[in-house]
mmCIF file of C-alpha atoms and ligand atoms in Angstrom:
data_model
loop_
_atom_site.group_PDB
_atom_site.id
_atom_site.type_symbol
_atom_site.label_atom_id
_atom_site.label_comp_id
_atom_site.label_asym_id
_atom_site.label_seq_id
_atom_site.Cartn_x
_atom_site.Cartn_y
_atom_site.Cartn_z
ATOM 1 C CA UNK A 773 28.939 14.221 -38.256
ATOM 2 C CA UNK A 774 32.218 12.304 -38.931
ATOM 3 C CA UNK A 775 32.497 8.685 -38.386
ATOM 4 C CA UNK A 776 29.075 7.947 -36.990
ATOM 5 C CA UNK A 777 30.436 9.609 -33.300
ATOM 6 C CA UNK A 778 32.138 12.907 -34.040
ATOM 7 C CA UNK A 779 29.880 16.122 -34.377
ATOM 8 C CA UNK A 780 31.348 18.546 -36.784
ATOM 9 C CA UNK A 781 28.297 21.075 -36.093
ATOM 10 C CA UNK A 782 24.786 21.397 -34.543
ATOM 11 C CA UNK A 783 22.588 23.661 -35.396
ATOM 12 C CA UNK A 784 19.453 24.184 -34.029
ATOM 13 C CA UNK A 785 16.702 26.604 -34.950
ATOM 14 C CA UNK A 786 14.336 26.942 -32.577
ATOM 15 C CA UNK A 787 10.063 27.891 -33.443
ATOM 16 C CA UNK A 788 9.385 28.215 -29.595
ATOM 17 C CA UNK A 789 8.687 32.080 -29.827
ATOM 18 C CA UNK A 790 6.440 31.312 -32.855
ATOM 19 C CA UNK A 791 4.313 29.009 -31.380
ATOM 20 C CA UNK A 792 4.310 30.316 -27.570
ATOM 21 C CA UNK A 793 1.454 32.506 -28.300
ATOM 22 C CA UNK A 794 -0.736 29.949 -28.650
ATOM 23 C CA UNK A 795 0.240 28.069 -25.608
ATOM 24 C CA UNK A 796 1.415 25.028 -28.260
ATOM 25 C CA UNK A 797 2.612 24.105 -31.696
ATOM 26 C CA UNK A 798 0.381 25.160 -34.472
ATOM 27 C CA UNK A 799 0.969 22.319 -37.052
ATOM 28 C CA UNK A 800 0.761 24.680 -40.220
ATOM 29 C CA UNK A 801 2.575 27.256 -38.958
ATOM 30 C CA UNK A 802 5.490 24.631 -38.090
ATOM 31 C CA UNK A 803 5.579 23.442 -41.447
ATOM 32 C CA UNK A 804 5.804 26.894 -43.329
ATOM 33 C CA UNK A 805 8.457 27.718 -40.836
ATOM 34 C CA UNK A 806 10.659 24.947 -41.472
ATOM 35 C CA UNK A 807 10.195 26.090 -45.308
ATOM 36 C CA UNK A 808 11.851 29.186 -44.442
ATOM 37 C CA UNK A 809 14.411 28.162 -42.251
ATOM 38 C CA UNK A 810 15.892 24.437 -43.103
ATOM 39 C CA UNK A 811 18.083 25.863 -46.045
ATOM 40 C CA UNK A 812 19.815 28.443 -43.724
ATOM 41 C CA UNK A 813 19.932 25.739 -40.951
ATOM 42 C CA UNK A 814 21.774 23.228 -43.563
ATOM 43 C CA UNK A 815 24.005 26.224 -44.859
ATOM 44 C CA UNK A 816 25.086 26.933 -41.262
ATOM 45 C CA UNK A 817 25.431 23.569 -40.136
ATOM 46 C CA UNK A 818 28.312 23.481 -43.056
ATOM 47 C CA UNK A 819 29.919 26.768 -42.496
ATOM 48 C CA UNK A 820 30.660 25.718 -38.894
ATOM 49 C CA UNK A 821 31.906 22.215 -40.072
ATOM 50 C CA UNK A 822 33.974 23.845 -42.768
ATOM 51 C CA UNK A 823 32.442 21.648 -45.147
ATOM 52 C CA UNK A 824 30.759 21.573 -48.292
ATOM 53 C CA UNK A 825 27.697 19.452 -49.392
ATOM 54 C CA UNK A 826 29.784 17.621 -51.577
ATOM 55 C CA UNK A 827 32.098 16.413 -48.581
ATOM 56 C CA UNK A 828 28.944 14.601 -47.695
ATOM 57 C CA UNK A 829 28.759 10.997 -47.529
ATOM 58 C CA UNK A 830 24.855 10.467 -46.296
ATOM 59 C CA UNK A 831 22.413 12.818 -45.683
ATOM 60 C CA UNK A 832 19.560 11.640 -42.510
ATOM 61 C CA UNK A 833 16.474 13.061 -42.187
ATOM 62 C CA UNK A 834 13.786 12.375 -39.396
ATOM 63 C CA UNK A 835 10.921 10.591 -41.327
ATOM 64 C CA UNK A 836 9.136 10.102 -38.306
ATOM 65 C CA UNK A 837 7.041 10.163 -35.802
ATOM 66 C CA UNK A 838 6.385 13.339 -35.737
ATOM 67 C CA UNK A 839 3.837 16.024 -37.146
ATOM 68 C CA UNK A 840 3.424 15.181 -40.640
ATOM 69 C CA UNK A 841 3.724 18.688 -42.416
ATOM 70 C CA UNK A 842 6.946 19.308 -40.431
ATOM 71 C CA UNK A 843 7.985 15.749 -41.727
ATOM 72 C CA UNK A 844 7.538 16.208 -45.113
ATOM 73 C CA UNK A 845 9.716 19.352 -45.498
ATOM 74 C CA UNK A 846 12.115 17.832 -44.043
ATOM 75 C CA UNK A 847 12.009 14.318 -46.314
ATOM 76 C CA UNK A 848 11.427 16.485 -49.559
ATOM 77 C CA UNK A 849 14.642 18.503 -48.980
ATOM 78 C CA UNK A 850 16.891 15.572 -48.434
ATOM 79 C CA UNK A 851 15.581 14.026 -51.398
ATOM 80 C CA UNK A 852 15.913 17.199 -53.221
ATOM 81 C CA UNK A 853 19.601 17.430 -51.637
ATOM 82 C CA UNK A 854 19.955 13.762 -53.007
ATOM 83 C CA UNK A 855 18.495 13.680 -56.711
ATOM 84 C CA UNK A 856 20.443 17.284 -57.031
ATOM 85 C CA UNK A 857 24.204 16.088 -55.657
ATOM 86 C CA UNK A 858 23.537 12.372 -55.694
ATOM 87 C CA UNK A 859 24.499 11.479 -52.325
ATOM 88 C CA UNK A 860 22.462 8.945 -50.553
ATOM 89 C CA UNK A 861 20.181 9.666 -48.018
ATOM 90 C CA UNK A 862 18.122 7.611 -45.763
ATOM 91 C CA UNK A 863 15.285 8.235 -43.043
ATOM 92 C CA UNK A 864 15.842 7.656 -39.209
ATOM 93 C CA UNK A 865 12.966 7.788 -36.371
ATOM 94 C CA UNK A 866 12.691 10.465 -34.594
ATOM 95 C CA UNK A 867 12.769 7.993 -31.041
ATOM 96 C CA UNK A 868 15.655 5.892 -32.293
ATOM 97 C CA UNK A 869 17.542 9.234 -32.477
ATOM 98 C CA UNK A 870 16.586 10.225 -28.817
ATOM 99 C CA UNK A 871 17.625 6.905 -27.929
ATOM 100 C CA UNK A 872 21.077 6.799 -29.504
ATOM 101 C CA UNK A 873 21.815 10.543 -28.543
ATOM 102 C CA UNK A 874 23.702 8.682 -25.751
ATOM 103 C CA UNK A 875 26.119 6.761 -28.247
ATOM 104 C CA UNK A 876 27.700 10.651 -28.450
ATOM 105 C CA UNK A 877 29.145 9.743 -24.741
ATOM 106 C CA UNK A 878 32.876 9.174 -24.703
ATOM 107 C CA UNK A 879 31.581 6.237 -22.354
ATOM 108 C CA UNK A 880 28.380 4.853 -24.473
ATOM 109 C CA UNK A 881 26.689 2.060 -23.343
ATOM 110 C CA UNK A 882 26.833 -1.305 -24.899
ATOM 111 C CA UNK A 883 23.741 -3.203 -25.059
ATOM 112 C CA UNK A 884 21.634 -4.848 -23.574
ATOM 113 C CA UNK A 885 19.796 -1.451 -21.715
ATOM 114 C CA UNK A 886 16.976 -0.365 -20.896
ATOM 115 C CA UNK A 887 15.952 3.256 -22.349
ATOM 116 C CA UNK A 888 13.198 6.174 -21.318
ATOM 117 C CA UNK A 889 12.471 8.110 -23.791
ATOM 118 C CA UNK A 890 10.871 10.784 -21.931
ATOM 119 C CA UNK A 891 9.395 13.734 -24.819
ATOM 120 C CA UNK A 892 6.826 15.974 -25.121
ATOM 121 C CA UNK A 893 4.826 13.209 -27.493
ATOM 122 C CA UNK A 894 6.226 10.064 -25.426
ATOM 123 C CA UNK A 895 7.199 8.625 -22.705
ATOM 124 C CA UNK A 896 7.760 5.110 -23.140
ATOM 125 C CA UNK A 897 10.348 1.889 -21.655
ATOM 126 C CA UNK A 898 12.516 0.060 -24.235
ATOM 127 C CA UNK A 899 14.738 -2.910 -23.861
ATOM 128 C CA UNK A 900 17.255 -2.318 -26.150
ATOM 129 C CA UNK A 901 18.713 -5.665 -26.963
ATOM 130 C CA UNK A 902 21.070 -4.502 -29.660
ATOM 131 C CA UNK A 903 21.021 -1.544 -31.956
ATOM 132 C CA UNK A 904 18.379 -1.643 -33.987
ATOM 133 C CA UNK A 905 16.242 -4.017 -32.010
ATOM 134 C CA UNK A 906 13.932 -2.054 -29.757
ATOM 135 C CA UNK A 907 11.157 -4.029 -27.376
ATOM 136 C CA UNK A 908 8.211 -1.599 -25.962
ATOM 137 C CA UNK A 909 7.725 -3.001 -22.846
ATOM 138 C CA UNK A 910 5.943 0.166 -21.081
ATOM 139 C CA UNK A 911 4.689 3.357 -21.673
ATOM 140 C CA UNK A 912 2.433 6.001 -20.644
ATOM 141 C CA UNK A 913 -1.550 5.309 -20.466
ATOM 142 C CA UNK A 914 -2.413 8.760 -21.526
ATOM 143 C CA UNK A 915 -0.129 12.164 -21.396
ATOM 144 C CA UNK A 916 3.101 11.943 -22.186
ATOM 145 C CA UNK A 917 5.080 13.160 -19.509
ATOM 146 C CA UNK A 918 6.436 16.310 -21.527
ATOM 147 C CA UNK A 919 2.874 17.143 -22.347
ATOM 148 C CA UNK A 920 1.930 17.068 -18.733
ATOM 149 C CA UNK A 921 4.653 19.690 -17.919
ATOM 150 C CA UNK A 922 3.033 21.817 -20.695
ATOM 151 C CA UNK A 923 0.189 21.330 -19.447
ATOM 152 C CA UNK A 924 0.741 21.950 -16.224
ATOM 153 C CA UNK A 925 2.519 25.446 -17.095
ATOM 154 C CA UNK A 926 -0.765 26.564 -19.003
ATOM 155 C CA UNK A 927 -2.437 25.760 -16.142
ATOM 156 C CA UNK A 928 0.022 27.904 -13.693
ATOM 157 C CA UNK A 929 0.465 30.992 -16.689
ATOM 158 C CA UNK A 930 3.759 29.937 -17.152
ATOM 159 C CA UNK A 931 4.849 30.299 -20.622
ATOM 160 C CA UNK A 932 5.002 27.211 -23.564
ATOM 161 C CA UNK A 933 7.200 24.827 -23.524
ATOM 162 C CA UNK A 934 6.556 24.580 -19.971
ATOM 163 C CA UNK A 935 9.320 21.443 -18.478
ATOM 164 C CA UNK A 936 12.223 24.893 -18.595
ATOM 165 C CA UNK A 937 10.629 27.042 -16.371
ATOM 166 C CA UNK A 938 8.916 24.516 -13.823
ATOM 167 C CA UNK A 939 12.207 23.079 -13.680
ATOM 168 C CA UNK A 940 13.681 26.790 -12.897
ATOM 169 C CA UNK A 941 10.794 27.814 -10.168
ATOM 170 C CA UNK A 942 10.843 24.425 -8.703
ATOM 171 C CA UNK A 943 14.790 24.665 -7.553
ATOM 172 C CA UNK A 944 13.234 27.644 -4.909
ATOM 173 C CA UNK A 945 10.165 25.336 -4.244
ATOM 174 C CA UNK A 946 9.739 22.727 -1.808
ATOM 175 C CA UNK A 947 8.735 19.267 -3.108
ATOM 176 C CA UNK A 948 7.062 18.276 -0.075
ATOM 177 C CA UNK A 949 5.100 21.355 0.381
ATOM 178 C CA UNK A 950 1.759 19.507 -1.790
ATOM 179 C CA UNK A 951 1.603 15.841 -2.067
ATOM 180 C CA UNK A 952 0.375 15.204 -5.454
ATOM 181 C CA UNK A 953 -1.281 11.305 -6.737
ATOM 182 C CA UNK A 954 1.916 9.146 -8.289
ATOM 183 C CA UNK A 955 0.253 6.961 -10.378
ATOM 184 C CA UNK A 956 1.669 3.920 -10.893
ATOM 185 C CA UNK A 957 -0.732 1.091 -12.528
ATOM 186 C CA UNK A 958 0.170 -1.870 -10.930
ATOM 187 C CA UNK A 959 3.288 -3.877 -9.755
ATOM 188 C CA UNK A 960 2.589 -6.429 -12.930
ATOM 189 C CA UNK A 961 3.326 -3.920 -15.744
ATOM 190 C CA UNK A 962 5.480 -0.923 -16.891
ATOM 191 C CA UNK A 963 3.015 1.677 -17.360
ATOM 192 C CA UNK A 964 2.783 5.294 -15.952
ATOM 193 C CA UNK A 965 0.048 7.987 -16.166
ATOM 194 C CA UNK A 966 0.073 11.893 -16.126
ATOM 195 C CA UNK A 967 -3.595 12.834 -16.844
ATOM 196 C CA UNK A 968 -4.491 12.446 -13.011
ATOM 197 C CA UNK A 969 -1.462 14.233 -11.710
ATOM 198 C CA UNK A 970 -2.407 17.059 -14.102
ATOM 199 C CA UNK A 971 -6.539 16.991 -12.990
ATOM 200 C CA UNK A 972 -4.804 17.113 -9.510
ATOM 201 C CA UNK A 973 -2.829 20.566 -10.240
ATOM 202 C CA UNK A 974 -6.284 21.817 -12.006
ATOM 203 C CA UNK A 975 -8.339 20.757 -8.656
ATOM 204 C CA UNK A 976 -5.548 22.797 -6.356
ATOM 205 C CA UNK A 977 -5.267 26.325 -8.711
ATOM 206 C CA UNK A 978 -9.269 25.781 -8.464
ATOM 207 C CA UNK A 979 -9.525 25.451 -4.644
ATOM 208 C CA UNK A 980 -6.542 27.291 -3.640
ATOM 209 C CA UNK A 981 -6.155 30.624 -6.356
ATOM 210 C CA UNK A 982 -3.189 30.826 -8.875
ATOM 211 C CA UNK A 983 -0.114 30.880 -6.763
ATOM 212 C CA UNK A 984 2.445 33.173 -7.015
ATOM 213 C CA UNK A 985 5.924 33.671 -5.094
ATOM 214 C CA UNK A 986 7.088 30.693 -3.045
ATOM 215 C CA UNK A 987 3.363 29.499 -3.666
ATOM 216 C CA UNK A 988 4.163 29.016 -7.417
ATOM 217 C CA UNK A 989 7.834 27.372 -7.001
ATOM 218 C CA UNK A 990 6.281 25.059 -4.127
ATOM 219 C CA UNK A 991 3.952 23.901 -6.401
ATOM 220 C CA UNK A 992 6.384 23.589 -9.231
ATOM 221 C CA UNK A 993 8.972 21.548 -6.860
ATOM 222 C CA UNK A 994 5.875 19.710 -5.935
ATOM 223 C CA UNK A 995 4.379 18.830 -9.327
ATOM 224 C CA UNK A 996 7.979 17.957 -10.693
ATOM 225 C CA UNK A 997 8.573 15.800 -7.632
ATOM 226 C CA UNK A 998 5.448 13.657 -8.900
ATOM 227 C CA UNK A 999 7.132 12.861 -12.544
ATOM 228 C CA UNK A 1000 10.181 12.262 -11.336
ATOM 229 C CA UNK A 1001 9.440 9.609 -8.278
ATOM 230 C CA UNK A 1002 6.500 8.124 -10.512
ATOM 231 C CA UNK A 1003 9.069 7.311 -13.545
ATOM 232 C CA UNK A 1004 12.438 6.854 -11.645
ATOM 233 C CA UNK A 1005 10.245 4.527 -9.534
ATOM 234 C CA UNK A 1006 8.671 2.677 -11.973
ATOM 235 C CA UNK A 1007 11.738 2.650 -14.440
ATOM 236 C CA UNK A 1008 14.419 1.584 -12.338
ATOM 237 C CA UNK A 1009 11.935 -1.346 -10.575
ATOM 238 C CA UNK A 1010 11.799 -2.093 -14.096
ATOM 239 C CA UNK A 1011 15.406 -2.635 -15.248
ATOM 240 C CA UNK A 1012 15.843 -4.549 -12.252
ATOM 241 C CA UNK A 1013 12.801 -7.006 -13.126
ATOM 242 C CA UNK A 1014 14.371 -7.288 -16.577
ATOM 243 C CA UNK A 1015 17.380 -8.294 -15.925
ATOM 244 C CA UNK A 1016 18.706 -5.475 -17.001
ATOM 245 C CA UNK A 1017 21.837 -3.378 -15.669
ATOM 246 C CA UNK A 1018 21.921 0.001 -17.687
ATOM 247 C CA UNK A 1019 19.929 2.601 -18.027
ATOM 248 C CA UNK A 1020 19.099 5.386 -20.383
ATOM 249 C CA UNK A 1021 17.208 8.501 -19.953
ATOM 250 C CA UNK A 1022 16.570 10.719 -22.790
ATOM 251 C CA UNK A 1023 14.548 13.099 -24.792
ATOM 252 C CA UNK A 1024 13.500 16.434 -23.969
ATOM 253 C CA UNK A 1025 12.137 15.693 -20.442
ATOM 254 C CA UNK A 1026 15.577 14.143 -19.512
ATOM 255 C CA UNK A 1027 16.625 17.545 -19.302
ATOM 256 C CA UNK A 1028 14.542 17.699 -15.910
ATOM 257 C CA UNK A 1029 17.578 18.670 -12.986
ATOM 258 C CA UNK A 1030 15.274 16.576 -10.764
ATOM 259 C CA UNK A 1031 14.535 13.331 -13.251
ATOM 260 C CA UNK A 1032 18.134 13.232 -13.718
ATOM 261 C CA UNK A 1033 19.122 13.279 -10.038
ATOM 262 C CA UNK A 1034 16.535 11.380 -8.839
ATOM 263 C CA UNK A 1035 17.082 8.361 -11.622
ATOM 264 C CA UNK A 1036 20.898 8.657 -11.139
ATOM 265 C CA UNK A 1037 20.198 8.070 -6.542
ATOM 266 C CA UNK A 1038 18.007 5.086 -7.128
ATOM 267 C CA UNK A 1039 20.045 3.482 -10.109
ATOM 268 C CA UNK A 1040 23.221 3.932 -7.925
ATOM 269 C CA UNK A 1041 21.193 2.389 -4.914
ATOM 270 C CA UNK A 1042 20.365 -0.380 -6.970
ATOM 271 C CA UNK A 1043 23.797 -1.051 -7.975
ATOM 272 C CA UNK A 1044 23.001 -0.250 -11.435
ATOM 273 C CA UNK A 1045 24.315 1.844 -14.098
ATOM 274 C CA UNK A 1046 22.751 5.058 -15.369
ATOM 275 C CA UNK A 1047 24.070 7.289 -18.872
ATOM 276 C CA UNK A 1048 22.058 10.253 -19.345
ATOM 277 C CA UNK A 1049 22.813 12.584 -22.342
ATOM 278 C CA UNK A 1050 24.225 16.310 -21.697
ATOM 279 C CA UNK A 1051 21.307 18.480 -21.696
ATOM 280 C CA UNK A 1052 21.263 19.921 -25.299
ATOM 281 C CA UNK A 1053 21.675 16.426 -26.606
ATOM 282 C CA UNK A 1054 18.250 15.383 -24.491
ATOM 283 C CA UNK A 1055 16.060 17.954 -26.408
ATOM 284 C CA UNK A 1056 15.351 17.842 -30.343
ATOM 285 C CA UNK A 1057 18.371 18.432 -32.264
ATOM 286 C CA UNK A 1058 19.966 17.270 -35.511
ATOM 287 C CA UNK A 1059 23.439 15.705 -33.907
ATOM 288 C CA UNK A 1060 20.467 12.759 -33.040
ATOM 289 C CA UNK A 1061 18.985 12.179 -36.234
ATOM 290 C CA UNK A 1062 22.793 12.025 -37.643
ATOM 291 C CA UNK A 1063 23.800 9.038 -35.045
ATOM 292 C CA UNK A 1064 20.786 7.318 -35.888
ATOM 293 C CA UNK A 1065 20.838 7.677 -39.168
ATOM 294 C CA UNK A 1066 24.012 6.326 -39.446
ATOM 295 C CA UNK A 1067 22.578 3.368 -37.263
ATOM 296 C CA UNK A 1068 19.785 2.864 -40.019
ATOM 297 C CA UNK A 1069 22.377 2.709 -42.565
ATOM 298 C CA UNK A 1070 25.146 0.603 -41.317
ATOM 299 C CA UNK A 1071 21.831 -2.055 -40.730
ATOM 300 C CA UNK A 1072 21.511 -1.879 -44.199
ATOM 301 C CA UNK A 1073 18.362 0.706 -44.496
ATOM 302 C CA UNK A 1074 17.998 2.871 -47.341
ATOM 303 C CA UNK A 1075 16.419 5.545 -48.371
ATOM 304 C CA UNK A 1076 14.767 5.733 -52.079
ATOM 305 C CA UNK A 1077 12.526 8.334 -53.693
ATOM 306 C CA UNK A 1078 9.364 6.926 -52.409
ATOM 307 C CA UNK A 1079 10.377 7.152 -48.716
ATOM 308 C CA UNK A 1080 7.556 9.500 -47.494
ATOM 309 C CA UNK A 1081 7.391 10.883 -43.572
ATOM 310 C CA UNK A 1082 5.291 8.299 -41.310
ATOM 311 C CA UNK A 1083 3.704 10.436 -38.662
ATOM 312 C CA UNK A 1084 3.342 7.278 -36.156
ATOM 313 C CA UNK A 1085 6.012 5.227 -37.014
ATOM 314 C CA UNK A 1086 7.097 2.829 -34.280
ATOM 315 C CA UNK A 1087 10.349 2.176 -33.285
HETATM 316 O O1 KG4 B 1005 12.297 15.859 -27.172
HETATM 317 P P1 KG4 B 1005 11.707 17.215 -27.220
HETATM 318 O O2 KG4 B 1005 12.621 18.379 -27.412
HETATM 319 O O3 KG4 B 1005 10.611 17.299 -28.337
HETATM 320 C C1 KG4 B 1005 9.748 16.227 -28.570
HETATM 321 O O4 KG4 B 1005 10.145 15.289 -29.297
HETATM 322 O O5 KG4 B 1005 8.641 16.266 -27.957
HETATM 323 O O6 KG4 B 1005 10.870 17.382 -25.864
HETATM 324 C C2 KG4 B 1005 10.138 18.548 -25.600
HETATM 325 C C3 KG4 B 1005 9.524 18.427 -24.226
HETATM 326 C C4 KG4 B 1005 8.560 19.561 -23.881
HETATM 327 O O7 KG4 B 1005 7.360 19.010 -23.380
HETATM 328 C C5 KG4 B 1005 9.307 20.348 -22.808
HETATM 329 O O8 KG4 B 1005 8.453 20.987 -21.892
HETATM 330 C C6 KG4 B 1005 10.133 19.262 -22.153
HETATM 331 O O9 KG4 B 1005 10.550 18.451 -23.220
HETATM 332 N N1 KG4 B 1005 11.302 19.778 -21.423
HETATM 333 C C7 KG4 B 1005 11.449 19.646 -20.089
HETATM 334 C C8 KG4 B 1005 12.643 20.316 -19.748
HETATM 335 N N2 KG4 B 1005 13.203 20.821 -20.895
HETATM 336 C C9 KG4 B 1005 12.349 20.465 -21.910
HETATM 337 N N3 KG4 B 1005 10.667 19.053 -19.172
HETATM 338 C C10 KG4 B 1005 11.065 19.106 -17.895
HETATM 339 N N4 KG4 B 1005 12.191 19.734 -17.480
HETATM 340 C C11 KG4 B 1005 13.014 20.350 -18.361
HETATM 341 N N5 KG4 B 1005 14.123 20.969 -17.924
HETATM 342 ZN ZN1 ZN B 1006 11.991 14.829 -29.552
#
């Protein structure tokens, strides 16, 4: 990335067809993957920027949250990119990056805002007073809502990671065809839940069989129609309560056709303000961890040769 804004290159290698087989990642075998693929990644990400590692500035690496093997391949290798060139380096969060995915908009948000980040490990509310200064002030009770499309897709045979391919069957489904629990606990708090949405979908396949056809994208349509009214509901209610006119969707569920349209109706009826990421920006990718690395820097963050990965660090 050039200037903090400008991607040169993104490259993303994907383990999905690794993993799929066993319906989820397999921590070890993400690790030993990224081994084997993060020099070719970082090779490729500089032949398409016509670059060379010593046109580097800064390199940013993800030190967390995140699975803690994967982390630490990832921290080792800038370091080892660092001691070996010595360029500077520095360690960004995983969320933050999510978050400031959106400052890669010609027309990026200024703060104050309030941001979803909506992933397959979280699915939390932040007022985002300035950069840098994040306030949780909701999240989910138990499954992330990412999880509970993965979850969901087990359930219905559909292969891992499950949020693509509901998403797909659900545009022939109809969202009214099974009226599935929105749980929202209580007016007094910012909170969702998935688990019972999920037990729900598990209590239908039960009583009903495994649909198929129309069956199986009414159910999608249906299912997805629960996320997105529970957390457009419950998020936009919550930027107005907060004072706060903008809005921010992202991480890998903010891919979701109907999140996005659903957030961008009631933030428009609202009279408020909603920037959503372009799709490949809302899922993991390295363009993220640049911007907010960059972030962490020009706050005056550094990296040294004891950073090591923190597996739940909070934003
Ligand atoms: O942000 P991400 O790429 O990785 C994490 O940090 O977790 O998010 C992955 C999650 C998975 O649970 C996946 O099923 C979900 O994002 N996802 C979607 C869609 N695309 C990806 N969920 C719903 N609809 C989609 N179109
Ligand atoms: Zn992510």
């Amino acid at each position: 990335m050039e200037d903090g804004r400008r991607v040169l290159s993104d490259v993303v290698s994907t383990q999905v067809d690794i993993h799929r087989r066993w319906g989820g990642v397999v921590p070890e075998l993400a690790s030993r993957n990224h081994v084997v693929q993060v020099m070719p990644v970082l090779h490729e990400a500089l032949t398409r920027a016509g670059k060379r590692l010593d046109d580097v500035d800064l390199i940013a690496v993800t030190s967390g949250p995140g699975l803690i093997g994967a982390l630490l391949v990832g921290v080792q290798v800038a370091k080892s990119l660092s001691l070996a060139t010595g360029k500077p380096f520095v360690g960004a969060n995983h969320l933050e990056g999510h978050l400031l995915a959106i400052r890669l908009l010609e027309d990026a948000p200024e703060p104050p805002f309030l941001g979803l980040v909506v992933s397959g490990g979280h699915t939390s509310f932040y007022e985002v007073r300035d950069y840098g200064h994040y306030k949780l002030v909701g999240s989910t009770r138990d499954d992330a809502a990412g999880e509970a499309f993965d979850k969901t897709a087990r359930i219905l045979g559909l292969p891992y990671p499950g949020g693509l391919p509901i998403d797909q069957l659900a545009q022939k489904g109809n969202p009214e065809a099974i009226r599935f629990p929105r749980a929202l606990p209580g007016a007094d708090n910012f909170d969702v839940s998935f688990s019972g949405l999920k037990t729900a979908v598990l209590h239908h396949v039960k009583k009903h069989g495994l649909p198929e056809g129309q069956g199986l994208a009414d159910l999608c349509a249906s299912f997805q129609e629960a996320v997105a009214d529970a957390l457009s509901k419950k998020f936009v209610g919550a930027a107005r309560r907060l004072g706060l006119e903008r809005l921010v969707v992202c991480g890998g569920v903010a891919a979701n056709s109907r999140l996005r349209s659903l957030c961008l109706e009631r933030a428009r009826e609202r009279g408020l303000k909603l920037f959503l990421p372009p799709v490949r920006l809302c899922t993991d990718n390295g363009a993220m961890i640049a911007v907010a690395g960059y972030e962490a820097w020009r706050r005056g963050l550094r990296g040294d040769f004891s950073l090591s990965a923190d597996p739940a660090w909070r934003m």
